[in-house]
mmCIF file of C-alpha atoms in Angstrom:
data_model
loop_
_atom_site.group_PDB
_atom_site.id
_atom_site.type_symbol
_atom_site.label_atom_id
_atom_site.label_comp_id
_atom_site.label_asym_id
_atom_site.label_seq_id
_atom_site.Cartn_x
_atom_site.Cartn_y
_atom_site.Cartn_z
ATOM 1 C CA MET L 8 122.471 105.346 124.120
ATOM 2 C CA THR L 9 121.043 105.213 120.494
ATOM 3 C CA SER L 10 120.369 102.582 118.007
ATOM 4 C CA VAL L 11 121.078 102.861 114.415
ATOM 5 C CA VAL L 12 120.079 101.073 110.877
ATOM 6 C CA ILE L 13 122.575 101.302 108.251
ATOM 7 C CA THR L 14 122.182 99.630 104.042
ATOM 8 C CA GLY L 15 124.736 97.031 103.774
ATOM 9 C CA LYS L 16 126.473 99.135 101.079
ATOM 10 C CA ARG L 17 126.668 102.406 103.012
ATOM 11 C CA TYR L 18 127.887 100.564 105.948
ATOM 12 C CA LEU L 19 131.142 99.487 103.738
ATOM 13 C CA THR L 20 131.782 102.410 102.041
ATOM 14 C CA LYS L 21 131.261 105.369 105.486
ATOM 15 C CA PRO L 22 130.902 103.117 108.437
ATOM 16 C CA GLU L 23 131.097 106.187 109.928
ATOM 17 C CA GLU L 24 128.199 107.232 110.009
ATOM 18 C CA ALA L 25 127.148 104.314 112.476
ATOM 19 C CA GLU L 26 130.017 103.419 114.110
ATOM 20 C CA LYS L 27 129.818 107.070 115.904
ATOM 21 C CA PHE L 28 127.228 106.180 117.580
ATOM 22 C CA GLY L 29 128.105 103.182 118.677
ATOM 23 C CA PRO L 30 129.509 101.245 120.777
ATOM 24 C CA PHE L 31 125.920 98.774 120.282
ATOM 25 C CA GLU L 32 125.112 96.657 122.276
ATOM 26 C CA ARG L 33 124.314 94.081 119.858
ATOM 27 C CA THR L 34 123.690 93.841 115.783
ATOM 28 C CA TYR L 35 121.336 92.463 113.484
ATOM 29 C CA LEU L 36 121.381 92.029 109.756
ATOM 30 C CA ALA L 37 118.847 92.433 107.901
ATOM 31 C CA GLU L 38 117.471 90.140 104.686
ATOM 32 C CA GLY L 39 114.535 90.423 103.394
ATOM 33 C CA ASP L 40 111.600 92.084 100.959
ATOM 34 C CA SER L 41 110.218 95.163 101.118
ATOM 35 C CA TRP L 42 109.188 94.916 104.588
ATOM 36 C CA MET L 43 112.091 95.523 105.534
ATOM 37 C CA ASP L 44 113.820 97.371 102.934
ATOM 38 C CA SER L 45 114.381 101.037 104.616
ATOM 39 C CA SER L 46 114.609 102.117 100.976
ATOM 40 C CA ALA L 47 111.565 103.689 99.849
ATOM 41 C CA TRP L 48 111.360 106.732 102.082
ATOM 42 C CA ASN L 49 107.690 107.071 102.302
ATOM 43 C CA GLN L 50 106.762 103.969 102.708
ATOM 44 C CA GLY L 51 108.356 103.196 106.680
ATOM 45 C CA SER L 52 109.932 99.334 107.004
ATOM 46 C CA LEU L 53 110.262 96.756 109.889
ATOM 47 C CA PRO L 54 114.151 98.421 110.751
ATOM 48 C CA GLU L 55 113.241 102.018 110.532
ATOM 49 C CA PHE L 56 110.220 101.659 112.841
ATOM 50 C CA LEU L 57 112.907 98.707 115.364
ATOM 51 C CA VAL L 58 115.185 101.551 115.589
ATOM 52 C CA ARG L 59 112.790 104.114 117.109
ATOM 53 C CA GLY L 60 111.687 101.450 118.935
ATOM 54 C CA PHE L 61 114.967 100.349 120.514
ATOM 55 C CA ASN L 62 115.537 104.086 121.000
ATOM 56 C CA ARG L 63 112.403 104.769 122.939
ATOM 57 C CA ARG L 64 113.978 101.535 125.933
ATOM 58 C CA GLY L 65 117.410 103.296 125.482
ATOM 59 C CA ARG L 66 118.941 100.688 123.782
ATOM 60 C CA SER L 67 121.960 100.469 121.546
ATOM 61 C CA ARG L 68 121.513 98.766 118.887
ATOM 62 C CA LEU L 69 122.955 98.536 114.998
ATOM 63 C CA ILE L 70 120.909 97.348 112.489
ATOM 64 C CA VAL L 71 122.443 96.469 108.836
ATOM 65 C CA ASN L 72 120.127 95.533 106.053
ATOM 66 C CA ILE L 73 120.708 94.086 102.923
ATOM 67 C CA SER L 74 116.988 93.844 102.214
ATOM 68 C CA THR L 75 115.865 94.943 98.692
ATOM 69 C CA SER L 76 112.031 95.763 98.088
ATOM 70 C CA GLY L 77 110.365 93.209 95.756
ATOM 71 C CA HIS L 78 112.991 89.728 96.570
ATOM 72 C CA THR L 79 111.158 86.737 96.409
ATOM 73 C CA LEU L 80 112.596 83.921 98.331
ATOM 74 C CA THR L 81 114.149 82.269 95.707
ATOM 75 C CA LYS L 82 115.811 85.594 94.550
ATOM 76 C CA ILE L 83 117.618 85.922 97.878
ATOM 77 C CA VAL L 84 118.665 81.989 97.874
ATOM 78 C CA ASP L 85 120.048 83.115 93.758
ATOM 79 C CA MET L 86 121.972 85.847 95.043
ATOM 80 C CA MET L 87 122.828 84.441 98.332
ATOM 81 C CA ASN L 88 126.683 83.706 97.997
ATOM 82 C CA ASP L 89 126.718 87.381 96.085
ATOM 83 C CA GLU L 90 125.395 88.985 99.547
ATOM 84 C CA LEU L 91 123.918 87.352 102.253
ATOM 85 C CA VAL L 92 126.687 84.036 102.895
ATOM 86 C CA TRP L 93 129.448 87.339 102.035
ATOM 87 C CA TRP L 94 127.654 89.793 105.128
ATOM 88 C CA LEU L 95 127.677 86.725 107.319
ATOM 89 C CA ASN L 96 131.181 85.740 106.818
ATOM 90 C CA GLN L 97 132.342 89.323 107.823
ATOM 91 C CA GLY L 98 131.177 89.639 111.616
ATOM 92 C CA THR L 99 129.307 87.799 114.016
ATOM 93 C CA TYR L 100 125.189 88.436 114.444
ATOM 94 C CA ASP L 101 123.299 88.576 117.680
ATOM 95 C CA ALA L 102 120.024 87.342 115.223
ATOM 96 C CA LEU L 103 119.452 88.047 111.491
ATOM 97 C CA LEU L 104 116.091 89.422 110.820
ATOM 98 C CA PHE L 105 114.487 87.640 107.726
ATOM 99 C CA SER L 106 111.291 88.492 105.447
ATOM 100 C CA ALA L 107 110.665 86.616 102.794
ATOM 101 C CA GLY L 108 107.478 84.576 101.508
ATOM 102 C CA GLY L 109 104.899 87.150 101.278
ATOM 103 C CA ASN L 110 106.111 87.704 97.460
ATOM 104 C CA ASP L 111 106.795 84.743 96.497
ATOM 105 C CA PHE L 112 102.758 83.912 97.096
ATOM 106 C CA ILE L 113 101.667 87.530 95.265
ATOM 107 C CA ASP L 114 103.803 86.955 92.445
ATOM 108 C CA ALA L 115 102.151 83.246 91.952
ATOM 109 C CA ALA L 116 98.995 84.704 92.245
ATOM 110 C CA ARG L 117 99.435 87.965 90.154
ATOM 111 C CA ASP L 118 102.270 86.507 87.567
ATOM 112 C CA ALA L 119 100.955 84.007 85.873
ATOM 113 C CA PRO L 120 98.459 84.415 83.158
ATOM 114 C CA PRO L 121 94.518 83.595 84.243
ATOM 115 C CA GLY L 122 94.860 80.048 85.727
ATOM 116 C CA GLN L 123 97.811 79.186 85.720
ATOM 117 C CA GLY L 124 99.750 80.138 88.628
ATOM 118 C CA LEU L 125 98.213 79.823 92.556
ATOM 119 C CA LEU L 126 94.789 81.120 91.217
ATOM 120 C CA PHE L 127 92.101 79.643 89.753
ATOM 121 C CA ASP L 128 90.539 81.342 86.706
ATOM 122 C CA MET L 129 87.202 81.906 87.356
ATOM 123 C CA ARG L 130 85.918 83.800 84.427
ATOM 124 C CA GLY L 131 82.783 82.592 83.140
ATOM 125 C CA LYS L 132 82.681 79.789 85.955
ATOM 126 C CA PRO L 133 79.726 79.886 88.877
ATOM 127 C CA MET L 134 80.585 81.642 91.910
ATOM 128 C CA PRO L 135 81.939 79.256 94.513
ATOM 129 C CA ALA L 136 80.559 79.587 97.847
ATOM 130 C CA ASN L 137 84.346 80.628 99.447
ATOM 131 C CA GLY L 138 86.561 82.693 98.021
ATOM 132 C CA TYR L 139 89.121 80.528 99.451
ATOM 133 C CA ASP L 140 87.954 77.206 96.648
ATOM 134 C CA CYS L 141 89.561 80.321 94.342
ATOM 135 C CA VAL L 142 92.750 78.599 95.443
ATOM 136 C CA ASN L 143 94.341 75.777 93.039
ATOM 137 C CA PRO L 144 95.595 73.366 96.077
ATOM 138 C CA ALA L 145 98.455 71.509 93.340
ATOM 139 C CA ALA L 146 99.485 74.967 92.946
ATOM 140 C CA LEU L 147 99.546 75.986 96.283
ATOM 141 C CA GLN L 148 101.911 72.477 97.342
ATOM 142 C CA ARG L 149 104.126 73.032 94.728
ATOM 143 C CA LEU L 150 104.780 76.865 95.256
ATOM 144 C CA VAL L 151 104.731 75.541 99.945
ATOM 145 C CA ASP L 152 107.439 72.552 98.259
ATOM 146 C CA TYR L 153 109.740 74.751 96.405
ATOM 147 C CA LEU L 154 109.365 77.587 99.014
ATOM 148 C CA ASN L 155 110.487 74.982 101.689
ATOM 149 C CA VAL L 156 114.007 74.087 100.146
ATOM 150 C CA ASN L 157 115.070 77.410 99.547
ATOM 151 C CA PHE L 158 114.514 78.182 103.196
ATOM 152 C CA ALA L 159 116.566 75.298 103.815
ATOM 153 C CA ALA L 160 119.549 76.661 101.815
ATOM 154 C CA ILE L 161 118.193 79.532 103.605
ATOM 155 C CA TYR L 162 119.062 78.507 106.950
ATOM 156 C CA GLN L 163 122.232 75.808 105.999
ATOM 157 C CA ALA L 164 123.846 78.919 105.101
ATOM 158 C CA VAL L 165 123.538 80.416 108.716
ATOM 159 C CA ARG L 166 124.192 76.981 110.061
ATOM 160 C CA SER L 167 127.616 75.933 107.925
ATOM 161 C CA SER L 168 128.489 79.789 108.460
ATOM 162 C CA GLY L 169 131.365 79.756 110.557
ATOM 163 C CA LYS L 170 131.634 82.640 112.362
ATOM 164 C CA ASN L 171 126.921 82.882 112.747
ATOM 165 C CA ALA L 172 126.101 78.714 112.990
ATOM 166 C CA ALA L 173 124.602 79.794 116.063
ATOM 167 C CA THR L 174 122.856 83.243 115.852
ATOM 168 C CA PRO L 175 119.098 82.985 115.459
ATOM 169 C CA ILE L 176 116.953 83.466 112.903
ATOM 170 C CA TYR L 177 113.907 85.307 113.539
ATOM 171 C CA LEU L 178 111.044 84.694 110.329
ATOM 172 C CA ASN L 179 108.710 87.735 109.720
ATOM 173 C CA ALA L 180 104.830 86.243 109.531
ATOM 174 C CA TYR L 181 103.809 89.349 108.024
ATOM 175 C CA ASP L 182 99.742 90.516 108.721
ATOM 176 C CA THR L 183 96.560 90.056 106.536
ATOM 177 C CA PRO L 184 95.889 93.214 104.266
ATOM 178 C CA GLN L 185 92.535 94.818 102.116
ATOM 179 C CA ALA L 186 93.042 93.249 98.345
ATOM 180 C CA ARG L 187 92.343 96.952 97.229
ATOM 181 C CA ASP L 188 93.105 99.029 93.973
ATOM 182 C CA ALA L 189 95.754 101.078 96.260
ATOM 183 C CA PRO L 190 99.701 101.103 94.625
ATOM 184 C CA ALA L 191 102.553 101.968 96.252
ATOM 185 C CA ILE L 192 103.456 106.555 95.416
ATOM 186 C CA ARG L 193 102.472 107.531 92.315
ATOM 187 C CA ASP L 194 101.665 104.208 91.015
ATOM 188 C CA LEU L 195 105.981 102.710 91.647
ATOM 189 C CA ALA L 196 104.400 99.044 92.362
ATOM 190 C CA GLY L 197 101.296 97.425 92.539
ATOM 191 C CA PRO L 198 98.702 96.854 93.401
ATOM 192 C CA TRP L 199 99.603 93.471 93.874
ATOM 193 C CA LEU L 200 96.491 91.546 95.029
ATOM 194 C CA TYR L 201 94.100 93.220 93.082
ATOM 195 C CA THR L 202 95.733 92.582 89.780
ATOM 196 C CA ALA L 203 95.826 88.614 90.631
ATOM 197 C CA TYR L 204 92.560 88.719 91.276
ATOM 198 C CA THR L 205 90.692 90.758 88.541
ATOM 199 C CA LYS L 206 92.757 89.574 86.263
ATOM 200 C CA ASN L 207 91.947 85.962 86.579
ATOM 201 C CA GLY L 208 87.710 86.845 86.780
ATOM 202 C CA ILE L 209 87.316 86.940 90.654
ATOM 203 C CA ASP L 210 84.552 88.050 92.036
ATOM 204 C CA PRO L 211 85.242 91.195 94.992
ATOM 205 C CA ALA L 212 83.021 89.694 97.363
ATOM 206 C CA LEU L 213 85.126 86.905 97.787
ATOM 207 C CA TRP L 214 88.030 88.698 98.115
ATOM 208 C CA ASP L 215 88.114 88.776 102.173
ATOM 209 C CA GLN L 216 88.183 84.806 102.601
ATOM 210 C CA LEU L 217 90.244 84.306 99.626
ATOM 211 C CA THR L 218 93.126 87.325 100.789
ATOM 212 C CA ALA L 219 92.469 85.701 104.589
ATOM 213 C CA GLY L 220 93.238 81.756 103.459
ATOM 214 C CA ILE L 221 96.617 82.661 101.193
ATOM 215 C CA PHE L 222 97.320 84.841 103.935
ATOM 216 C CA LYS L 223 96.847 81.901 106.509
ATOM 217 C CA ASP L 224 99.127 79.745 103.922
ATOM 218 C CA ILE L 225 101.874 82.454 103.769
ATOM 219 C CA LEU L 226 101.659 82.002 107.861
ATOM 220 C CA HIS L 227 101.737 78.396 107.676
ATOM 221 C CA THR L 228 104.111 78.054 105.460
ATOM 222 C CA ILE L 229 106.950 80.256 107.364
ATOM 223 C CA THR L 230 105.939 78.341 111.455
ATOM 224 C CA ALA L 231 106.585 75.692 109.379
ATOM 225 C CA TRP L 232 110.507 76.486 108.830
ATOM 226 C CA ALA L 233 110.863 76.646 112.282
ATOM 227 C CA ASP L 234 109.462 73.135 112.955
ATOM 228 C CA GLY L 235 112.837 71.409 113.801
ATOM 229 C CA ARG L 236 115.793 74.537 113.393
ATOM 230 C CA SER L 237 117.833 75.105 116.599
ATOM 231 C CA GLY L 238 117.225 78.688 116.503
ATOM 232 C CA VAL L 239 114.639 79.740 114.074
ATOM 233 C CA HIS L 240 111.627 81.815 115.484
ATOM 234 C CA VAL L 241 108.399 83.094 114.219
ATOM 235 C CA VAL L 242 107.706 86.867 114.989
ATOM 236 C CA PRO L 243 103.898 86.689 116.221
ATOM 237 C CA THR L 244 102.836 89.853 113.520
ATOM 238 C CA SER L 245 99.577 87.862 112.476
ATOM 239 C CA ASP L 246 95.938 89.807 112.992
ATOM 240 C CA LEU L 247 97.070 93.088 114.591
ATOM 241 C CA LEU L 248 96.617 95.423 112.139
ATOM 242 C CA ASP L 249 93.354 96.844 111.340
ATOM 243 C CA LYS L 250 92.437 96.489 107.622
ATOM 244 C CA ALA L 251 92.411 99.274 104.946
ATOM 245 C CA VAL L 252 88.850 100.482 104.304
ATOM 246 C CA PRO L 253 87.263 98.558 101.364
ATOM 247 C CA GLY L 254 87.322 99.779 98.011
ATOM 248 C CA SER L 255 89.940 103.014 99.350
ATOM 249 C CA THR L 256 92.608 103.929 97.028
ATOM 250 C CA GLY L 257 95.127 105.144 99.476
ATOM 251 C CA ASP L 258 96.527 105.103 102.996
ATOM 252 C CA SER L 259 93.677 103.631 105.056
ATOM 253 C CA LYS L 260 93.912 102.685 108.696
ATOM 254 C CA ASP L 261 96.744 101.014 109.450
ATOM 255 C CA TRP L 262 98.562 100.295 105.366
ATOM 256 C CA VAL L 263 99.895 102.783 104.047
ATOM 257 C CA ASN L 264 99.140 101.005 100.177
ATOM 258 C CA GLU L 265 97.570 97.602 99.116
ATOM 259 C CA ILE L 266 100.216 95.504 100.703
ATOM 260 C CA HIS L 267 102.190 97.388 103.690
ATOM 261 C CA PRO L 268 101.813 98.735 106.774
ATOM 262 C CA ASN L 269 101.742 103.267 107.585
ATOM 263 C CA LYS L 270 103.360 104.298 110.616
ATOM 264 C CA SER L 271 100.614 103.385 113.106
ATOM 265 C CA GLY L 272 101.135 99.891 111.429
ATOM 266 C CA TRP L 273 104.560 99.846 112.181
ATOM 267 C CA LYS L 274 104.320 101.017 115.571
ATOM 268 C CA LYS L 275 101.631 97.767 115.871
ATOM 269 C CA GLN L 276 104.191 95.484 114.459
ATOM 270 C CA VAL L 277 107.218 96.438 116.208
ATOM 271 C CA GLU L 278 105.619 95.582 119.486
ATOM 272 C CA ALA L 279 105.746 92.016 118.542
ATOM 273 C CA TRP L 280 109.649 92.725 117.379
ATOM 274 C CA LEU L 281 110.792 93.908 120.701
ATOM 275 C CA PRO L 282 110.252 91.424 122.833
ATOM 276 C CA LEU L 283 111.739 88.876 121.030
ATOM 277 C CA LEU L 284 115.152 91.445 120.358
ATOM 278 C CA SER L 285 115.817 92.657 124.238
#
């Protein structure tokens, strides 16, 4: 018995590459951001390590992966009619594995001009007692409200699809990283939080508190998506990983770069997923 992950595009053109290992006990559809995207060979992903976990347990599972690194929840909703809805109409899945929201928070902190996004511009201002005081609560509320509307659209798309109206949705809850100057390999992307904090003049002594507060907000936002929604489950992945060494610029502890786990980190993450999917 063998488990396999294959990208949606590859499955359409070369289905035999996966089907030769079938028939499969269960089939999952994975959608989301870089935590789900398997295209970064040097980084790893949840589906890749889930498959390894299934294989260690003698399970036969297929994961069709339509995730895209860097995608925000907003982008997923914008593309929904072109991709996610199409895949929902192709077959019945035993679960939708979904990772989104983290990039939306990070982009809101990093991409806007200083003081115009999620963070206050702290340049020239007294250092607050708590790093989380650097978060603009009005901007946070606007972001959360916007994400809630977007997830509602995803949920409605799944529930209104004839074949997957009852398909469970499992939500990635991420884990809290260490803000540091650790981009993806060869500076292809990132750093993310480090850029946001330095742009807004936030003292490094505040970074740990600020990052912990932001990722609690991410967790609370994602957890709330399951409230009152049938079949939506939040996977308890927070507080599983050992944080990287402050000031490190590469692979450290359970992190390959600033915001993505390494091999040891992914192994810890999937241990929270496997019991729910088995």
